[in-house]
PDB file of C-alpha atoms in Angstrom:
ATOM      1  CA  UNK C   1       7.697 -29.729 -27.209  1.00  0.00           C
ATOM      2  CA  UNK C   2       4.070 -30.538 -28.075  1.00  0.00           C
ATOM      3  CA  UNK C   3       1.642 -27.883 -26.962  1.00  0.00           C
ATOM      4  CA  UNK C   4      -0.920 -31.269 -26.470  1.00  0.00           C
ATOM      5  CA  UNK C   5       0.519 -31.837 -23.347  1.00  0.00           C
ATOM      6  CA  UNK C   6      -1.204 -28.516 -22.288  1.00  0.00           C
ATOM      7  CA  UNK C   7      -4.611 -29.734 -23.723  1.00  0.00           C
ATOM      8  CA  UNK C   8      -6.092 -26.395 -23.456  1.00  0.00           C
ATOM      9  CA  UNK C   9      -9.350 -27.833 -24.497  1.00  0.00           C
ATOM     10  CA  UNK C  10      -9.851 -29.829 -21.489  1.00  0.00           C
ATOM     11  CA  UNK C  11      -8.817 -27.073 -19.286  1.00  0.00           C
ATOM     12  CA  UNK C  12     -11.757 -24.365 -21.398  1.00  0.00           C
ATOM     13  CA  UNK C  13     -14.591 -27.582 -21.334  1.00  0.00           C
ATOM     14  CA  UNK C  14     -13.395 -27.952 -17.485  1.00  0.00           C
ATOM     15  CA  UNK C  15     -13.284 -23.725 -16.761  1.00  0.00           C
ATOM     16  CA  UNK C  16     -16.751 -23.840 -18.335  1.00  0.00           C
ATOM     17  CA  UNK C  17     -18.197 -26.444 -15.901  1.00  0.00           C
ATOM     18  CA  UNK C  18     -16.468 -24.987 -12.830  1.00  0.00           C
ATOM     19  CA  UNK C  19     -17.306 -20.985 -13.335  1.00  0.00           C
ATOM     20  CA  UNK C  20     -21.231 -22.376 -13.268  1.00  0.00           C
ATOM     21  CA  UNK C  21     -20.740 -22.131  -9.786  1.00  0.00           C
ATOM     22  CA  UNK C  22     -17.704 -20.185  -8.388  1.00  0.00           C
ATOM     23  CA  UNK C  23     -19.117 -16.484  -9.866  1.00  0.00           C
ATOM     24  CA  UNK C  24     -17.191 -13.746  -7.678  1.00  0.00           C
ATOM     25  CA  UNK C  25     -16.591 -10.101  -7.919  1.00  0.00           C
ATOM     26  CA  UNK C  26     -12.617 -10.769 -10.075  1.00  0.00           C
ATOM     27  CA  UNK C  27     -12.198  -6.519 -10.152  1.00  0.00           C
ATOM     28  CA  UNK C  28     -13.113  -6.224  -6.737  1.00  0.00           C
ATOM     29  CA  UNK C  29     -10.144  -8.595  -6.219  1.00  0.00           C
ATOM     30  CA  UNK C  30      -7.911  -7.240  -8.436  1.00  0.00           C
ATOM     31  CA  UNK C  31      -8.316  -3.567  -6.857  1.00  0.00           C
ATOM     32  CA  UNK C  32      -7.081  -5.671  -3.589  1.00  0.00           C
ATOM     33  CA  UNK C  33      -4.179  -6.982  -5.528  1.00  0.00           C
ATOM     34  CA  UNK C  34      -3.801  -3.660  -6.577  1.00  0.00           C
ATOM     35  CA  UNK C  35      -3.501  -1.778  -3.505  1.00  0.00           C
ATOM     36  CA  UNK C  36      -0.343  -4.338  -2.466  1.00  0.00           C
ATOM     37  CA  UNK C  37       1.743  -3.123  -5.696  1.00  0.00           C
ATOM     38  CA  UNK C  38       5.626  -2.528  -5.984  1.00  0.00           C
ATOM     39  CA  UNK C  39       6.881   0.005  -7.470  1.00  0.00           C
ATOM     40  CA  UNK C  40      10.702  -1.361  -8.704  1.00  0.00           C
ATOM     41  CA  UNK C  41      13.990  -0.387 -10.963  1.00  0.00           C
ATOM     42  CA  UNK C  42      14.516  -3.166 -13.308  1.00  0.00           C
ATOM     43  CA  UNK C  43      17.555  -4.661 -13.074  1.00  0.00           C
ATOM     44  CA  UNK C  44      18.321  -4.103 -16.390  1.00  0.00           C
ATOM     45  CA  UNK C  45      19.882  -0.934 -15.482  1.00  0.00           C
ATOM     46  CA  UNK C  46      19.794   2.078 -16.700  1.00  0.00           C
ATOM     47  CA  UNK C  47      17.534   3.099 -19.670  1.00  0.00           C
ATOM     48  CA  UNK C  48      14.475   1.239 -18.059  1.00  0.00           C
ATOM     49  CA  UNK C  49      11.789   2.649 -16.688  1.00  0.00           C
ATOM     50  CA  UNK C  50      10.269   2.271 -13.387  1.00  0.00           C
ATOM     51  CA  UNK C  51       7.957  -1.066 -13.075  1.00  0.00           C
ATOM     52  CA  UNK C  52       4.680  -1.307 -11.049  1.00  0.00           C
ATOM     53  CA  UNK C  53       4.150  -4.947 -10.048  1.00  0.00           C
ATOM     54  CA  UNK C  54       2.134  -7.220  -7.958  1.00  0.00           C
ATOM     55  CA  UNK C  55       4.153  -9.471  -5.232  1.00  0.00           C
ATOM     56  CA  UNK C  56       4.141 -13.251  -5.543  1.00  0.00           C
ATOM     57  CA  UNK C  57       5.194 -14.811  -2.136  1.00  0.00           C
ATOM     58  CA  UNK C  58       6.365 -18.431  -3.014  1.00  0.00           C
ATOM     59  CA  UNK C  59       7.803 -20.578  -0.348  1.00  0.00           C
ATOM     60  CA  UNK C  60       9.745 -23.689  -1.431  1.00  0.00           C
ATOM     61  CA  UNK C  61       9.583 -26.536   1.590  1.00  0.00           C
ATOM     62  CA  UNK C  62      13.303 -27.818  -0.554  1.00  0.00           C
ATOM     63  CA  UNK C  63      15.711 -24.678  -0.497  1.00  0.00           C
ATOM     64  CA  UNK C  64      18.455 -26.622  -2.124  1.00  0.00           C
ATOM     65  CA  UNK C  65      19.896 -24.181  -4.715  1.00  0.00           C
ATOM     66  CA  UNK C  66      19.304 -26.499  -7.613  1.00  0.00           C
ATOM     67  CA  UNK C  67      15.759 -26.974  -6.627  1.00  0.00           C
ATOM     68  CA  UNK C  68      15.501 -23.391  -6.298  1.00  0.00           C
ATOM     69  CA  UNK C  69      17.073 -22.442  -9.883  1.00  0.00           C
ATOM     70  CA  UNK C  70      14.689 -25.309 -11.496  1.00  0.00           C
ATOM     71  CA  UNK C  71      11.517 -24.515  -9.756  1.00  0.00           C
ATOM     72  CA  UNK C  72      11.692 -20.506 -10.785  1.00  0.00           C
ATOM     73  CA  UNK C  73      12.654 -21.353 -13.739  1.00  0.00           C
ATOM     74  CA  UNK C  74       9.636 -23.531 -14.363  1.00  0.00           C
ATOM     75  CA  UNK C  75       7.703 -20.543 -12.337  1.00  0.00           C
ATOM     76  CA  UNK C  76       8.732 -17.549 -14.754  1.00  0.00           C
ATOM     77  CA  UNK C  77       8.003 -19.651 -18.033  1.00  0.00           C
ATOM     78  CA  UNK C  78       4.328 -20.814 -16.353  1.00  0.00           C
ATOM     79  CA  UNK C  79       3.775 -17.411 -15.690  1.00  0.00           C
ATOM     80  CA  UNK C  80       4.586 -16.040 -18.815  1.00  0.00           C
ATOM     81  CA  UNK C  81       2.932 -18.958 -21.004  1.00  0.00           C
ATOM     82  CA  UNK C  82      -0.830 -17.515 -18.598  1.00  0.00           C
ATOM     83  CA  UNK C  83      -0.308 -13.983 -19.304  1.00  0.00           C
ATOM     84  CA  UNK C  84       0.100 -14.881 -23.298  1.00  0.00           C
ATOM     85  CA  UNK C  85      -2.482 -17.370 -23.583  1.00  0.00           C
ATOM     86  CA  UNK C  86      -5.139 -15.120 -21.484  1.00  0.00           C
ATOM     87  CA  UNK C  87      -3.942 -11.868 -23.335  1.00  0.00           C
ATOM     88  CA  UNK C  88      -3.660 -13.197 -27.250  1.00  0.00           C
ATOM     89  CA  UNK C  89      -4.415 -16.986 -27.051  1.00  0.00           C
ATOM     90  CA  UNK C  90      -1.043 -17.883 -27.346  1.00  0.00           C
ATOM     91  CA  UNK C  91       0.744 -20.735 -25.932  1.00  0.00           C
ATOM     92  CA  UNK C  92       4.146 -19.234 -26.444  1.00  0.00           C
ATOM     93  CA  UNK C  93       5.129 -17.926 -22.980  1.00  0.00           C
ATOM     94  CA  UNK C  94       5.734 -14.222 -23.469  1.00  0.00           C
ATOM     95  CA  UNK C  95       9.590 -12.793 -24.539  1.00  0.00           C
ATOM     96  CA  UNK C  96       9.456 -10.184 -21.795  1.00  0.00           C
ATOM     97  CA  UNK C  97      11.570 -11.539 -19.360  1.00  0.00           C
ATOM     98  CA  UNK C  98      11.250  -7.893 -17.654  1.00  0.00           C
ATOM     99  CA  UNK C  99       7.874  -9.302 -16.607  1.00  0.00           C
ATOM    100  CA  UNK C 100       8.983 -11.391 -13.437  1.00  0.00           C
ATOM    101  CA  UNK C 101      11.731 -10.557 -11.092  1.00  0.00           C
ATOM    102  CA  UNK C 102      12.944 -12.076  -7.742  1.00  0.00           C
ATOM    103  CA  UNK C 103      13.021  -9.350  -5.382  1.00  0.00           C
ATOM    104  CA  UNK C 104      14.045 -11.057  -2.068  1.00  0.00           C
ATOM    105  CA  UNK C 105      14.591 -14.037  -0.508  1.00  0.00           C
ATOM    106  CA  UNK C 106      14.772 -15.179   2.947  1.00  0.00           C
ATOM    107  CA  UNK C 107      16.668 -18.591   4.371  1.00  0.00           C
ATOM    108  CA  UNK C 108      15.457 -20.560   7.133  1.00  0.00           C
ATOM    109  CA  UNK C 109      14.617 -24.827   6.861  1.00  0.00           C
ATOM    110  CA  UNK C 110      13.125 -22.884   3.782  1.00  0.00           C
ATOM    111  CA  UNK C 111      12.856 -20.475   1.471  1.00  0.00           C
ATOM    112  CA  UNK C 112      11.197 -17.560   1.035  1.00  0.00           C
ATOM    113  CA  UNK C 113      10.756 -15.181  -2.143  1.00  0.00           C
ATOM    114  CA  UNK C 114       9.234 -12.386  -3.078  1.00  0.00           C
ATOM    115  CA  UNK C 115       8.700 -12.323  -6.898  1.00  0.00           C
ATOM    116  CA  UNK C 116       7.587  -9.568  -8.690  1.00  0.00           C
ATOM    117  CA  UNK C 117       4.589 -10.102 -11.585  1.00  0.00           C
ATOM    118  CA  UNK C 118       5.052  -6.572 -13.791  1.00  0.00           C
ATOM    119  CA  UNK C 119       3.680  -5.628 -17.131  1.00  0.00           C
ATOM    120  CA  UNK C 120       1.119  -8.098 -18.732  1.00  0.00           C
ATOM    121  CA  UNK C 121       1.452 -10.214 -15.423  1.00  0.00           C
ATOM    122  CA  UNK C 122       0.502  -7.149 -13.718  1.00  0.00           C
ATOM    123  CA  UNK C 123      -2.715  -6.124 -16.059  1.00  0.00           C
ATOM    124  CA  UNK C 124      -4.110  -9.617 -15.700  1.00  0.00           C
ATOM    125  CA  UNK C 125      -3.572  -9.587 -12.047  1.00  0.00           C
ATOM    126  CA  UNK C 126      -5.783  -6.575 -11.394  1.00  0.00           C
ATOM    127  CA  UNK C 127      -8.109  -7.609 -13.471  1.00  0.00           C
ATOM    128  CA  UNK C 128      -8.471 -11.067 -13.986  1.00  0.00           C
ATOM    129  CA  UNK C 129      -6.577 -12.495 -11.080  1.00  0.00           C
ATOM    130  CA  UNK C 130      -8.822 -16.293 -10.332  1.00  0.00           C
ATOM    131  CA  UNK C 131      -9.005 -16.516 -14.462  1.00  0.00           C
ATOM    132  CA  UNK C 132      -5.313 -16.326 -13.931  1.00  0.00           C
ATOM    133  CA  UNK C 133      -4.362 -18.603 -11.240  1.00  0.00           C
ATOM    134  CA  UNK C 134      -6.889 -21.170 -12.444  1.00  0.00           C
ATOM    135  CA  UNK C 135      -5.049 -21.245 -16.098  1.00  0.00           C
ATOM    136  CA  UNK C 136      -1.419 -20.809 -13.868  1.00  0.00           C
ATOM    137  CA  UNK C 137      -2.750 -23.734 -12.258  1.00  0.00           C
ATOM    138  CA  UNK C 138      -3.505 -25.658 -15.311  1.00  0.00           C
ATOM    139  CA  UNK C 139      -0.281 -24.941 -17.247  1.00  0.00           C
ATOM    140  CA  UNK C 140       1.667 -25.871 -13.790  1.00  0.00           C
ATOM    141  CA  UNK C 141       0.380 -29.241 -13.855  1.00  0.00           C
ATOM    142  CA  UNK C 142       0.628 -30.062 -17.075  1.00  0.00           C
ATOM    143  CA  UNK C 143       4.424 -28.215 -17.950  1.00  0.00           C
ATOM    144  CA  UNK C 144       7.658 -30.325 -18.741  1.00  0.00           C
ATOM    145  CA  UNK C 145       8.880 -30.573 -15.238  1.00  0.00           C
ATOM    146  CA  UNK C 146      12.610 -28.964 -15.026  1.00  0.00           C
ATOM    147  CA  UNK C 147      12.026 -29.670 -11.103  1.00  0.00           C
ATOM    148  CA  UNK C 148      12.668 -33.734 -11.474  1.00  0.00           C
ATOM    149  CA  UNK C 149      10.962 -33.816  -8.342  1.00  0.00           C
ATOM    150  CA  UNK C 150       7.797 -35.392  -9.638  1.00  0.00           C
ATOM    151  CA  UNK C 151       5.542 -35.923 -12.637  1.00  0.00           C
ATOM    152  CA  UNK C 152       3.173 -33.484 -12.990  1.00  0.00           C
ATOM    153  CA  UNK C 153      -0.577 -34.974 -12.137  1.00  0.00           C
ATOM    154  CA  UNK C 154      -2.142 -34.370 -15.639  1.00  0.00           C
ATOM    155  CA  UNK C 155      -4.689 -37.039 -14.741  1.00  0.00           C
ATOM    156  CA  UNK C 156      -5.777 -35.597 -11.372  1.00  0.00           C
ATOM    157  CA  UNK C 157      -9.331 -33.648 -11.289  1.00  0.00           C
ATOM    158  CA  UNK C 158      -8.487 -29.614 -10.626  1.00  0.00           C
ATOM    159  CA  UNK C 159     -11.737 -29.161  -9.093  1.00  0.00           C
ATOM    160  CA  UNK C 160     -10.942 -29.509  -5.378  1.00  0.00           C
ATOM    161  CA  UNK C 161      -7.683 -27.198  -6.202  1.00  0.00           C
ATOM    162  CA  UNK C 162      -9.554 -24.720  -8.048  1.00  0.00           C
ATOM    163  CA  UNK C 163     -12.044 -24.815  -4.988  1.00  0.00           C
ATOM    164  CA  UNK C 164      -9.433 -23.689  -2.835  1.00  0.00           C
ATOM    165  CA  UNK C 165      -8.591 -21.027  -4.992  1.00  0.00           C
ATOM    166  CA  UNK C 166     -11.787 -19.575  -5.358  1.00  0.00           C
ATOM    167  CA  UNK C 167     -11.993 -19.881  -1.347  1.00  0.00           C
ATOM    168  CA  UNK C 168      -9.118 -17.651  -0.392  1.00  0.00           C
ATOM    169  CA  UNK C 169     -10.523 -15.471  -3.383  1.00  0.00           C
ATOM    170  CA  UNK C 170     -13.500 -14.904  -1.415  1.00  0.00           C
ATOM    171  CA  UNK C 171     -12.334 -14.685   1.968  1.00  0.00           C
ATOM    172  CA  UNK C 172      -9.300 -11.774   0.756  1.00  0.00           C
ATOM    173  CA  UNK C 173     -12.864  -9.616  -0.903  1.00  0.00           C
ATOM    174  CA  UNK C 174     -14.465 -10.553   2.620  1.00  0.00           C
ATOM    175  CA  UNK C 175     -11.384  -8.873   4.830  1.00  0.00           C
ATOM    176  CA  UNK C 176     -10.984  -5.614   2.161  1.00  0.00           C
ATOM    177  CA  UNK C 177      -7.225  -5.490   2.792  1.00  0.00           C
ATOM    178  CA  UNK C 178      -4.371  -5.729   0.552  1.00  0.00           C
ATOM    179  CA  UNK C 179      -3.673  -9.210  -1.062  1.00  0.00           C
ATOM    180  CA  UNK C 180      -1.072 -10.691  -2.452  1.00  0.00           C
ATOM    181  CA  UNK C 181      -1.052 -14.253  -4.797  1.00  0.00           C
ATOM    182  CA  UNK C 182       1.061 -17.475  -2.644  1.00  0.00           C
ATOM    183  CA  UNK C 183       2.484 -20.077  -3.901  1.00  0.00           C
ATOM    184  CA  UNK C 184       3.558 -22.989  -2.169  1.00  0.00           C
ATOM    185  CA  UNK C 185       5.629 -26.152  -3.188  1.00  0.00           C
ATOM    186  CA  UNK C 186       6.043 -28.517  -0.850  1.00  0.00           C
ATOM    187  CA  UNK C 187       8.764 -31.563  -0.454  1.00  0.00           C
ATOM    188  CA  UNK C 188       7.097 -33.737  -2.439  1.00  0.00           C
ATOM    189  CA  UNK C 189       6.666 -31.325  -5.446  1.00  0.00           C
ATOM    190  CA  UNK C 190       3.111 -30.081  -5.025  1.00  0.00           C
ATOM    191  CA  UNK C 191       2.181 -26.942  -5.234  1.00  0.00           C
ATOM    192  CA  UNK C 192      -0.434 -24.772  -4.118  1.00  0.00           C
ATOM    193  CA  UNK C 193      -1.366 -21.587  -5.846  1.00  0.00           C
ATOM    194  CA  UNK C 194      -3.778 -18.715  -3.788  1.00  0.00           C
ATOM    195  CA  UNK C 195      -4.210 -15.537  -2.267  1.00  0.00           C
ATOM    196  CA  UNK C 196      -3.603 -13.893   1.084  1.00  0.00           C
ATOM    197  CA  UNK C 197      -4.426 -10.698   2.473  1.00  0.00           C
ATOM    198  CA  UNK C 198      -1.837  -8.777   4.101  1.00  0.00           C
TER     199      UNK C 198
END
């Protein structure tokens, strides 16, 4: 795999333009994120210590189980690849797979999971969370698609997205209440990243 397809240049030149604009309080945010932590057993058994984590509520529109498997799959290794190219400058996704962990799902013409984002994941989360999602973002878009439901849309502008982002950013400081990071992937393949308060 070519680490060009990530073109982590483009993304930095295109962060650059977009933070001229979009300043908010990230910590403030973070504490948010912060007051909406798990506290977990791995499931690694035994031996392991207790994990503090932030929830990730994803909803996937196709609950088919190979859709499913794929799509977290392509989740965990996005995930990871953010937290060790924000924490080192890597683009290596991280070797902790203790770092994210389905916690519980729920079945209707959907599906809905609770992930939990420990660790580094966790760190970045409360402190950096809309450097995060924006780079999460980024690497989604541009990652060799296990899903097969679409191409990713390297070509599209993340501007609008990233707008978004920054929106339910401000309006989770605005309420004060617990938040928790969404993520969305519809039908077709796209996929939404943001917050919520609870």
């Amino acid at each position: 795999m070519s680490y060009d397809r990530y073109r982590l240049d483009e993304f930095q030149d295109r962060r650059t333009e977009f933070s001229a604009h979009t300043e908010l309080d990230q910590q403030l945010l973070g504490d948010l994120l912060g007051q909406s932590e798990l506290i977990y057993a791995s499931s690694k058994g035994l031996g392991h210590p207790l994990l503090r984590a932030i929830p990730l509520h994803v909803h996937l529109a196709n609950s088919t189980s190979a859709n499913v498997g794929r799509t977290l799959v392509d989740l965990e290794i996005e995930l990871r690849r953010a937290a060790s190219c924000l924490g080192n400058g890597s683009l290596r996704p991280s070797r902790d797979n203790q770092m994210v962990e389905v916690l519980t799902a729920q079945h209707s013409s959907s599906i809905a999971i609770v992930v939990a984002a420990a660790m580094d994941l966790y760190s970045l989360l409360t402190s950096r969370p809309v450097d995060f999602l924006l780079l999460l973002d980024w690497f989604w878009s541009h990652r060799h698609n296990r899903t097969k439901v679409r191409l990713p849309y390297e070509e599209t502008d993340p501007t609008r997205v990233w707008d978004d982002i920054v929106a339910m950013a401000r309006r989770c400081i605005e309420a004060g209440r617990p938040v928790v990071v969404t993520v969305v992937v519809e039908s077709d393949g796209s996929t939404r990243f943001g917050f919520r308060s609870l």
